mmCIF file of C-alpha atoms in Angstrom:
data_model
loop_
_atom_site.group_PDB
_atom_site.id
_atom_site.type_symbol
_atom_site.label_atom_id
_atom_site.label_comp_id
_atom_site.label_asym_id
_atom_site.label_seq_id
_atom_site.Cartn_x
_atom_site.Cartn_y
_atom_site.Cartn_z
ATOM 1 C CA MET C 1 -3.229 -9.103 -27.269
ATOM 2 C CA TYR C 2 -1.494 -6.781 -24.790
ATOM 3 C CA THR C 3 2.179 -6.037 -25.368
ATOM 4 C CA ALA C 4 3.966 -4.058 -22.664
ATOM 5 C CA HIS C 5 5.868 -0.895 -23.541
ATOM 6 C CA THR C 6 9.517 -1.576 -24.245
ATOM 7 C CA ASP C 7 10.586 1.492 -22.218
ATOM 8 C CA ARG C 8 8.550 0.609 -19.113
ATOM 9 C CA TYR C 9 11.615 0.756 -16.852
ATOM 10 C CA ALA C 10 12.991 4.027 -18.204
ATOM 11 C CA ASP C 11 11.585 6.529 -15.714
ATOM 12 C CA MET C 12 10.262 4.804 -12.589
ATOM 13 C CA PRO C 13 12.724 4.838 -9.640
ATOM 14 C CA TYR C 14 13.241 1.455 -7.971
ATOM 15 C CA ARG C 15 14.296 1.123 -4.356
ATOM 16 C CA ARG C 16 15.886 -1.778 -2.543
ATOM 17 C CA THR C 17 13.609 -3.273 0.107
ATOM 18 C CA GLY C 18 15.526 -3.324 3.371
ATOM 19 C CA ARG C 19 18.610 -5.486 3.060
ATOM 20 C CA SER C 20 17.014 -7.881 0.577
ATOM 21 C CA GLY C 21 17.654 -8.306 -3.117
ATOM 22 C CA LEU C 22 14.114 -7.172 -3.957
ATOM 23 C CA LYS C 23 13.590 -3.733 -5.475
ATOM 24 C CA LEU C 24 10.149 -2.123 -5.551
ATOM 25 C CA PRO C 25 8.942 0.739 -7.720
ATOM 26 C CA ALA C 26 8.649 4.023 -5.825
ATOM 27 C CA LEU C 27 4.910 3.797 -6.493
ATOM 28 C CA SER C 28 3.007 0.527 -6.248
ATOM 29 C CA LEU C 29 -0.597 -0.104 -7.295
ATOM 30 C CA GLY C 30 -2.992 -1.078 -4.517
ATOM 31 C CA LEU C 31 -6.163 -2.930 -5.505
ATOM 32 C CA TRP C 32 -8.006 -2.031 -2.296
ATOM 33 C CA HIS C 33 -10.697 -0.078 -4.162
ATOM 34 C CA ASN C 34 -11.843 -0.052 -7.804
ATOM 35 C CA PHE C 35 -11.355 -3.772 -8.481
ATOM 36 C CA GLY C 36 -14.709 -5.427 -7.919
ATOM 37 C CA PRO C 37 -17.830 -6.312 -9.933
ATOM 38 C CA ASP C 38 -19.165 -2.764 -9.519
ATOM 39 C CA ARG C 39 -16.370 -1.455 -11.789
ATOM 40 C CA PRO C 40 -16.134 -2.063 -15.545
ATOM 41 C CA VAL C 41 -13.709 -4.862 -16.330
ATOM 42 C CA ASP C 42 -12.270 -2.899 -19.244
ATOM 43 C CA THR C 43 -11.396 -0.027 -16.908
ATOM 44 C CA GLN C 44 -9.747 -2.353 -14.407
ATOM 45 C CA ARG C 45 -7.664 -3.971 -17.127
ATOM 46 C CA ALA C 46 -6.731 -0.588 -18.610
ATOM 47 C CA ILE C 47 -5.467 0.585 -15.194
ATOM 48 C CA LEU C 48 -3.317 -2.521 -14.731
ATOM 49 C CA ARG C 49 -1.877 -2.288 -18.237
ATOM 50 C CA ARG C 50 -1.072 1.396 -17.910
ATOM 51 C CA ALA C 51 0.509 0.820 -14.518
ATOM 52 C CA PHE C 52 2.885 -1.807 -15.883
ATOM 53 C CA ASP C 53 3.681 0.323 -18.921
ATOM 54 C CA LEU C 54 4.735 3.114 -16.530
ATOM 55 C CA GLY C 55 7.005 0.848 -14.497
ATOM 56 C CA VAL C 56 4.564 0.145 -11.666
ATOM 57 C CA SER C 57 5.507 -3.512 -11.439
ATOM 58 C CA HIS C 58 4.103 -4.190 -7.963
ATOM 59 C CA PHE C 59 0.403 -5.015 -7.468
ATOM 60 C CA ASP C 60 -0.708 -5.144 -3.823
ATOM 61 C CA LEU C 61 -3.818 -6.980 -2.613
ATOM 62 C CA ALA C 62 -5.393 -8.651 0.397
ATOM 63 C CA ASN C 63 -7.776 -11.567 0.659
ATOM 64 C CA ASN C 64 -10.705 -9.291 1.584
ATOM 65 C CA TYR C 65 -10.226 -6.581 -1.053
ATOM 66 C CA GLY C 66 -13.243 -5.948 -3.249
ATOM 67 C CA PRO C 67 -16.039 -5.604 -2.535
ATOM 68 C CA PRO C 68 -17.098 -8.349 -2.127
ATOM 69 C CA PRO C 69 -14.131 -9.965 -0.345
ATOM 70 C CA GLY C 70 -11.927 -11.820 -2.795
ATOM 71 C CA ALA C 71 -13.145 -9.852 -5.819
ATOM 72 C CA ALA C 72 -9.911 -7.924 -6.314
ATOM 73 C CA GLU C 73 -7.827 -11.101 -6.343
ATOM 74 C CA SER C 74 -10.247 -12.692 -8.816
ATOM 75 C CA ALA C 75 -10.065 -9.593 -11.026
ATOM 76 C CA LEU C 76 -6.286 -9.682 -10.979
ATOM 77 C CA GLY C 77 -6.353 -13.386 -11.759
ATOM 78 C CA GLU C 78 -8.360 -12.731 -14.917
ATOM 79 C CA ALA C 79 -6.007 -9.926 -15.925
ATOM 80 C CA LEU C 80 -2.954 -12.098 -15.330
ATOM 81 C CA LYS C 81 -4.420 -14.790 -17.527
ATOM 82 C CA ALA C 82 -5.409 -12.396 -20.307
ATOM 83 C CA ASP C 83 -2.551 -9.892 -20.319
ATOM 84 C CA PHE C 84 0.366 -10.617 -18.029
ATOM 85 C CA GLY C 85 1.240 -14.274 -18.544
ATOM 86 C CA PRO C 86 4.505 -13.461 -20.361
ATOM 87 C CA TYR C 87 5.426 -10.906 -17.684
ATOM 88 C CA ARG C 88 4.824 -12.825 -14.446
ATOM 89 C CA ASP C 89 8.513 -12.861 -13.563
ATOM 90 C CA GLU C 90 8.642 -9.062 -13.893
ATOM 91 C CA LEU C 91 5.773 -8.561 -11.461
ATOM 92 C CA VAL C 92 5.768 -8.390 -7.679
ATOM 93 C CA ILE C 93 2.374 -9.555 -6.423
ATOM 94 C CA SER C 94 1.527 -9.380 -2.741
ATOM 95 C CA THR C 95 -1.466 -10.376 -0.676
ATOM 96 C CA LYS C 96 -2.429 -10.389 2.993
ATOM 97 C CA ALA C 97 -4.616 -12.158 5.524
ATOM 98 C CA GLY C 98 -5.785 -10.984 8.918
ATOM 99 C CA TYR C 99 -9.156 -9.271 8.602
ATOM 100 C CA LEU C 100 -12.537 -11.002 8.414
ATOM 101 C CA MET C 101 -12.817 -13.217 5.353
ATOM 102 C CA TRP C 102 -15.288 -16.005 6.207
ATOM 103 C CA PRO C 103 -17.565 -16.932 9.142
ATOM 104 C CA GLY C 104 -16.459 -18.771 12.219
ATOM 105 C CA PRO C 105 -13.431 -18.733 14.505
ATOM 106 C CA TYR C 106 -10.949 -19.509 11.719
ATOM 107 C CA GLY C 107 -11.965 -16.749 9.316
ATOM 108 C CA GLU C 108 -9.793 -13.872 10.549
ATOM 109 C CA TRP C 109 -6.852 -12.813 12.745
ATOM 110 C CA GLY C 110 -3.540 -14.669 12.859
ATOM 111 C CA SER C 111 -3.869 -18.380 13.501
ATOM 112 C CA ARG C 112 -1.826 -20.793 11.427
ATOM 113 C CA LYS C 113 -5.038 -22.405 10.187
ATOM 114 C CA TYR C 114 -6.481 -19.120 8.946
ATOM 115 C CA LEU C 115 -3.326 -17.691 7.372
ATOM 116 C CA LEU C 116 -2.345 -20.773 5.390
ATOM 117 C CA SER C 117 -5.917 -21.580 4.355
ATOM 118 C CA SER C 118 -6.385 -17.992 3.229
ATOM 119 C CA LEU C 119 -3.171 -18.050 1.211
ATOM 120 C CA ASP C 120 -4.322 -21.195 -0.601
ATOM 121 C CA GLN C 121 -7.621 -19.492 -1.437
ATOM 122 C CA SER C 122 -5.827 -16.347 -2.623
ATOM 123 C CA LEU C 123 -3.553 -18.343 -4.907
ATOM 124 C CA GLY C 124 -6.602 -20.094 -6.339
ATOM 125 C CA ARG C 125 -8.403 -16.829 -7.074
ATOM 126 C CA MET C 126 -5.340 -15.345 -8.765
ATOM 127 C CA GLY C 127 -4.371 -18.525 -10.585
ATOM 128 C CA LEU C 128 -0.846 -18.392 -9.170
ATOM 129 C CA ASP C 129 1.547 -20.942 -7.725
ATOM 130 C CA TYR C 130 3.080 -18.360 -5.400
ATOM 131 C CA VAL C 131 2.930 -14.718 -4.353
ATOM 132 C CA ASP C 132 6.018 -12.604 -4.018
ATOM 133 C CA ILE C 133 5.058 -11.194 -0.605
ATOM 134 C CA PHE C 134 2.604 -12.609 1.937
ATOM 135 C CA TYR C 135 1.613 -10.389 4.866
ATOM 136 C CA SER C 136 0.086 -10.781 8.270
ATOM 137 C CA HIS C 137 -2.441 -7.965 7.805
ATOM 138 C CA ARG C 138 -2.783 -7.122 11.502
ATOM 139 C CA PRO C 139 -1.487 -8.442 14.829
ATOM 140 C CA ASP C 140 -3.679 -10.919 16.669
ATOM 141 C CA PRO C 141 -4.032 -10.100 20.390
ATOM 142 C CA GLU C 142 -4.923 -13.703 21.277
ATOM 143 C CA THR C 143 -2.699 -15.861 19.050
ATOM 144 C CA PRO C 144 0.965 -16.193 20.043
ATOM 145 C CA LEU C 145 3.160 -14.200 17.681
ATOM 146 C CA GLU C 146 5.304 -17.322 17.289
ATOM 147 C CA GLU C 147 2.349 -19.082 15.657
ATOM 148 C CA THR C 148 1.568 -16.211 13.284
ATOM 149 C CA MET C 149 5.199 -15.779 12.233
ATOM 150 C CA GLY C 150 5.579 -19.555 12.006
ATOM 151 C CA ALA C 151 2.739 -19.627 9.489
ATOM 152 C CA LEU C 152 4.481 -16.968 7.366
ATOM 153 C CA HIS C 153 7.675 -19.011 7.534
ATOM 154 C CA SER C 154 5.757 -22.123 6.438
ATOM 155 C CA ALA C 155 4.340 -20.257 3.436
ATOM 156 C CA VAL C 156 7.904 -19.605 2.283
ATOM 157 C CA GLN C 157 9.030 -23.168 3.052
ATOM 158 C CA GLN C 158 6.100 -24.514 1.028
ATOM 159 C CA GLY C 159 7.046 -22.362 -1.963
ATOM 160 C CA LYS C 160 3.812 -20.368 -1.797
ATOM 161 C CA ALA C 161 5.504 -17.064 -0.972
ATOM 162 C CA LEU C 162 8.974 -15.690 -1.691
ATOM 163 C CA TYR C 163 9.023 -13.079 1.076
ATOM 164 C CA VAL C 164 6.923 -12.158 4.099
ATOM 165 C CA GLY C 165 5.772 -8.927 5.698
ATOM 166 C CA VAL C 166 3.561 -7.442 8.384
ATOM 167 C CA SER C 167 1.052 -4.599 8.331
ATOM 168 C CA ASN C 168 -0.383 -2.416 11.108
ATOM 169 C CA TYR C 169 2.110 -3.761 13.676
ATOM 170 C CA SER C 170 3.502 -1.459 16.371
ATOM 171 C CA PRO C 171 7.260 -0.861 16.596
ATOM 172 C CA GLU C 172 7.499 -3.341 19.504
ATOM 173 C CA GLN C 173 5.451 -5.984 17.685
ATOM 174 C CA THR C 174 7.531 -5.455 14.545
ATOM 175 C CA ARG C 175 10.759 -5.909 16.446
ATOM 176 C CA GLU C 176 9.536 -9.154 18.009
ATOM 177 C CA ALA C 177 8.178 -10.429 14.687
ATOM 178 C CA ALA C 178 11.554 -9.762 13.062
ATOM 179 C CA ARG C 179 13.329 -11.618 15.864
ATOM 180 C CA ILE C 180 11.112 -14.694 15.559
ATOM 181 C CA LEU C 181 11.335 -14.792 11.777
ATOM 182 C CA GLY C 182 15.088 -14.317 11.902
ATOM 183 C CA GLU C 183 15.448 -17.322 14.188
ATOM 184 C CA LEU C 184 13.294 -19.376 11.816
ATOM 185 C CA GLY C 185 15.455 -18.345 8.851
ATOM 186 C CA THR C 186 12.846 -16.300 6.978
ATOM 187 C CA PRO C 187 13.767 -12.603 7.328
ATOM 188 C CA LEU C 188 11.070 -9.972 7.731
ATOM 189 C CA LEU C 189 11.129 -8.168 4.398
ATOM 190 C CA ILE C 190 8.695 -5.287 4.755
ATOM 191 C CA HIS C 191 6.153 -3.449 6.890
ATOM 192 C CA GLN C 192 3.029 -1.812 5.454
ATOM 193 C CA PRO C 193 1.903 1.084 7.699
ATOM 194 C CA ARG C 194 -0.587 3.860 7.140
ATOM 195 C CA TYR C 195 1.435 7.039 6.539
ATOM 196 C CA SER C 196 0.780 10.448 5.008
ATOM 197 C CA MET C 197 1.431 14.137 5.539
ATOM 198 C CA LEU C 198 -1.660 14.155 7.754
ATOM 199 C CA ASP C 199 -0.934 10.884 9.573
ATOM 200 C CA ARG C 200 2.544 10.951 11.101
ATOM 201 C CA ARG C 201 2.195 7.991 13.460
ATOM 202 C CA PRO C 202 5.014 5.942 11.888
ATOM 203 C CA GLU C 203 7.326 8.863 12.703
ATOM 204 C CA GLU C 204 5.829 9.809 16.065
ATOM 205 C CA GLN C 205 5.653 6.255 17.407
ATOM 206 C CA GLY C 206 9.142 5.335 16.231
ATOM 207 C CA LEU C 207 8.153 2.793 13.585
ATOM 208 C CA LEU C 208 10.332 4.276 10.842
ATOM 209 C CA ASP C 209 13.296 4.351 13.238
ATOM 210 C CA THR C 210 12.653 0.703 14.118
ATOM 211 C CA LEU C 211 12.529 -0.307 10.455
ATOM 212 C CA ASP C 212 15.756 1.576 9.763
ATOM 213 C CA GLU C 213 17.435 -0.217 12.656
ATOM 214 C CA LEU C 214 16.158 -3.638 11.572
ATOM 215 C CA LYS C 215 16.902 -2.913 7.894
ATOM 216 C CA VAL C 216 13.305 -3.779 6.996
ATOM 217 C CA GLY C 217 11.580 -2.098 4.054
ATOM 218 C CA SER C 218 8.357 -0.120 4.211
ATOM 219 C CA ILE C 219 5.435 0.531 1.894
ATOM 220 C CA ALA C 220 2.978 3.252 2.913
ATOM 221 C CA TYR C 221 -0.747 2.835 2.417
ATOM 222 C CA SER C 222 -3.247 5.726 2.292
ATOM 223 C CA PRO C 223 -0.520 8.271 1.383
ATOM 224 C CA LEU C 224 -3.320 10.494 0.056
ATOM 225 C CA GLU C 225 -5.293 10.129 3.297
ATOM 226 C CA GLN C 226 -8.388 8.531 1.748
ATOM 227 C CA GLY C 227 -8.592 11.280 -0.865
ATOM 228 C CA LEU C 228 -8.175 14.314 1.389
ATOM 229 C CA LEU C 229 -4.820 15.035 -0.244
ATOM 230 C CA THR C 230 -6.000 14.615 -3.824
ATOM 231 C CA GLY C 231 -7.325 18.145 -4.184
ATOM 232 C CA ARG C 232 -10.944 17.003 -4.403
ATOM 233 C CA TYR C 233 -11.786 18.744 -1.133
ATOM 234 C CA LEU C 234 -10.254 22.169 -1.738
ATOM 235 C CA ASP C 235 -13.736 23.627 -2.110
ATOM 236 C CA GLY C 236 -15.492 21.464 0.460
ATOM 237 C CA ILE C 237 -17.136 18.082 -0.012
ATOM 238 C CA PRO C 238 -17.903 17.337 -3.675
ATOM 239 C CA GLU C 239 -20.899 15.261 -4.660
ATOM 240 C CA GLY C 240 -20.006 11.619 -5.207
ATOM 241 C CA SER C 241 -16.832 11.804 -3.124
ATOM 242 C CA ARG C 242 -15.915 9.312 -0.393
ATOM 243 C CA ALA C 243 -16.751 11.831 2.347
ATOM 244 C CA ALA C 244 -20.166 12.427 0.791
ATOM 245 C CA SER C 245 -20.988 8.725 0.938
ATOM 246 C CA ASP C 246 -21.385 6.419 3.915
ATOM 247 C CA SER C 247 -17.740 5.336 3.655
ATOM 248 C CA PRO C 248 -16.277 4.049 6.935
ATOM 249 C CA PHE C 249 -12.895 5.435 5.886
ATOM 250 C CA LEU C 250 -13.728 9.153 5.573
ATOM 251 C CA SER C 251 -16.684 10.938 7.105
ATOM 252 C CA ALA C 252 -18.157 14.307 6.220
ATOM 253 C CA ASP C 253 -17.487 15.485 9.782
ATOM 254 C CA THR C 254 -13.762 15.228 9.068
ATOM 255 C CA VAL C 255 -13.863 17.845 6.304
ATOM 256 C CA THR C 256 -14.166 20.997 8.389
ATOM 257 C CA ASP C 257 -13.696 24.559 7.144
ATOM 258 C CA ASP C 258 -10.381 24.735 8.986
ATOM 259 C CA LEU C 259 -9.164 21.538 7.322
ATOM 260 C CA VAL C 260 -10.172 22.825 3.898
ATOM 261 C CA GLY C 261 -8.170 25.980 4.573
ATOM 262 C CA ASN C 262 -5.124 23.914 5.503
ATOM 263 C CA LEU C 263 -5.504 21.755 2.411
ATOM 264 C CA ARG C 264 -5.566 24.901 0.280
ATOM 265 C CA ALA C 265 -2.367 26.104 1.949
ATOM 266 C CA LEU C 266 -0.709 22.779 1.144
ATOM 267 C CA ALA C 267 -1.952 23.025 -2.433
ATOM 268 C CA ASP C 268 -0.312 26.449 -2.709
ATOM 269 C CA ILE C 269 3.043 24.932 -1.757
ATOM 270 C CA ALA C 270 2.519 22.160 -4.289
ATOM 271 C CA LYS C 271 1.818 24.727 -6.997
ATOM 272 C CA THR C 272 5.171 26.417 -6.400
ATOM 273 C CA ARG C 273 6.796 22.997 -6.890
ATOM 274 C CA GLY C 274 4.994 22.463 -10.187
ATOM 275 C CA GLN C 275 2.919 19.669 -8.676
ATOM 276 C CA SER C 276 -0.674 18.964 -7.775
ATOM 277 C CA LEU C 277 -1.485 18.457 -4.097
ATOM 278 C CA ALA C 278 -1.687 14.692 -4.685
ATOM 279 C CA GLN C 279 1.699 14.624 -6.386
ATOM 280 C CA MET C 280 3.315 16.569 -3.567
ATOM 281 C CA ALA C 281 1.706 14.297 -0.963
ATOM 282 C CA LEU C 282 3.184 11.226 -2.657
ATOM 283 C CA ALA C 283 6.563 12.908 -3.036
ATOM 284 C CA TRP C 284 6.511 13.828 0.657
ATOM 285 C CA VAL C 285 6.009 10.203 1.724
ATOM 286 C CA LEU C 286 8.886 9.143 -0.525
ATOM 287 C CA ARG C 287 11.235 11.989 0.465
ATOM 288 C CA GLY C 288 14.671 11.023 1.671
ATOM 289 C CA GLY C 289 14.323 7.349 0.803
ATOM 290 C CA ARG C 290 13.119 6.105 4.210
ATOM 291 C CA VAL C 291 9.956 4.667 2.653
ATOM 292 C CA THR C 292 10.578 2.045 0.002
ATOM 293 C CA SER C 293 7.310 2.509 -1.916
ATOM 294 C CA ALA C 294 3.981 4.308 -1.648
ATOM 295 C CA LEU C 295 0.729 2.544 -2.483
ATOM 296 C CA ILE C 296 -1.585 4.379 -4.848
ATOM 297 C CA GLY C 297 -5.088 3.561 -5.967
ATOM 298 C CA ALA C 298 -6.561 4.579 -9.292
ATOM 299 C CA SER C 299 -10.032 4.745 -10.766
ATOM 300 C CA SER C 300 -8.732 5.472 -14.279
ATOM 301 C CA PRO C 301 -5.496 5.291 -16.277
ATOM 302 C CA GLN C 302 -5.375 9.092 -16.291
ATOM 303 C CA GLN C 303 -5.455 9.263 -12.490
ATOM 304 C CA LEU C 304 -2.671 6.714 -12.389
ATOM 305 C CA GLU C 305 -0.561 8.784 -14.797
ATOM 306 C CA ASP C 306 -1.026 11.867 -12.618
ATOM 307 C CA SER C 307 0.217 9.971 -9.566
ATOM 308 C CA VAL C 308 3.229 8.498 -11.344
ATOM 309 C CA ALA C 309 4.259 12.002 -12.440
ATOM 310 C CA ALA C 310 5.028 12.700 -8.764
ATOM 311 C CA THR C 311 8.270 10.741 -9.106
ATOM 312 C CA GLY C 312 9.647 13.537 -11.288
ATOM 313 C CA ASN C 313 10.263 15.709 -8.192
ATOM 314 C CA LEU C 314 10.886 13.906 -4.907
ATOM 315 C CA ASP C 315 13.185 16.521 -3.362
ATOM 316 C CA PHE C 316 12.072 19.152 -0.833
ATOM 317 C CA SER C 317 13.813 22.222 0.474
ATOM 318 C CA GLU C 318 14.053 22.725 4.227
ATOM 319 C CA ASP C 319 11.731 25.702 3.874
ATOM 320 C CA GLU C 320 9.098 23.615 2.097
ATOM 321 C CA LEU C 321 9.250 20.911 4.741
ATOM 322 C CA SER C 322 8.977 23.472 7.544
ATOM 323 C CA ARG C 323 5.973 25.136 5.941
ATOM 324 C CA ILE C 324 4.262 21.781 5.416
ATOM 325 C CA ASP C 325 4.918 20.787 9.032
ATOM 326 C CA GLU C 326 3.438 24.047 10.319
ATOM 327 C CA ILE C 327 0.281 23.640 8.234
ATOM 328 C CA VAL C 328 -0.133 20.045 9.395
ATOM 329 C CA ARG C 329 0.304 21.140 13.022
ATOM 330 C CA GLN C 330 -2.462 23.672 12.522
ATOM 331 C CA ALA C 331 -4.644 20.981 10.937
ATOM 332 C CA SER C 332 -4.118 18.642 13.882
ATOM 333 C CA LYS C 333 -5.283 21.342 16.307
ATOM 334 C CA ALA C 334 -8.397 22.149 14.307
#
């Protein structure tokens, strides 16, 4: 029988999400990878237990996480039943719908039919009455935004979600989504964008400024840039890595000699801070408090512990930030 550590809230920073009453841990656990039938159940459960023991009280999913789609939610459902029943009210559990989940015209995108049907299926897989946050995973170019946001509002009205969010929306789409939801009486809580030292689009396109203005929270996914910022690629492409496989998320062509040189330069800065490259990359996303939480993945409890250690040093000097920016500029030109 699992019993959570009594000091689980001692060290993890918690940040208020926008202007809501909800606080999220600085690091949240994403179940995008490593939670499917191809991974040992004992390892999955050990990761979830260790996360909660370290104060990572937010587990983030989507309907299609696995593989196969739905597997991550099913895995979490089993873990909730076995380990986390007494702690449900301490957990923030989120899921999303928007990408392909089942065949036919109602199996993806942003229609009311798809979103609410998907949420019911997600709740069934996880064995839950409600999720804490339900997201529209991507904007639908053909469905009116009023319908998509209306479905999120209905999920709250039905008691199946406490809060709602959007992911992969542009600043303009986010602003309009917030307006519609505000008129319905269900505020937009949070946006989940892709953001890392190597992917500055939320800054460059004005998304972070928009979220600040709207007082909407943010949670960054891929803060380690699909593993590029973990240190695994400092000597090229290692065997068994994502870039060495046929992964659609990171190709071998991406890992050029110039990029490896830039990654090594970033790792040198991290070393002077007493951090690994991965720890510095997470700290960079969280610097200054503009981002509410950063999503991390983990293939083992030890990897999770290494990531959580990043919260011990979230401050950067102006010189460090300038040096990082210069290296990233060089990387973008390579």
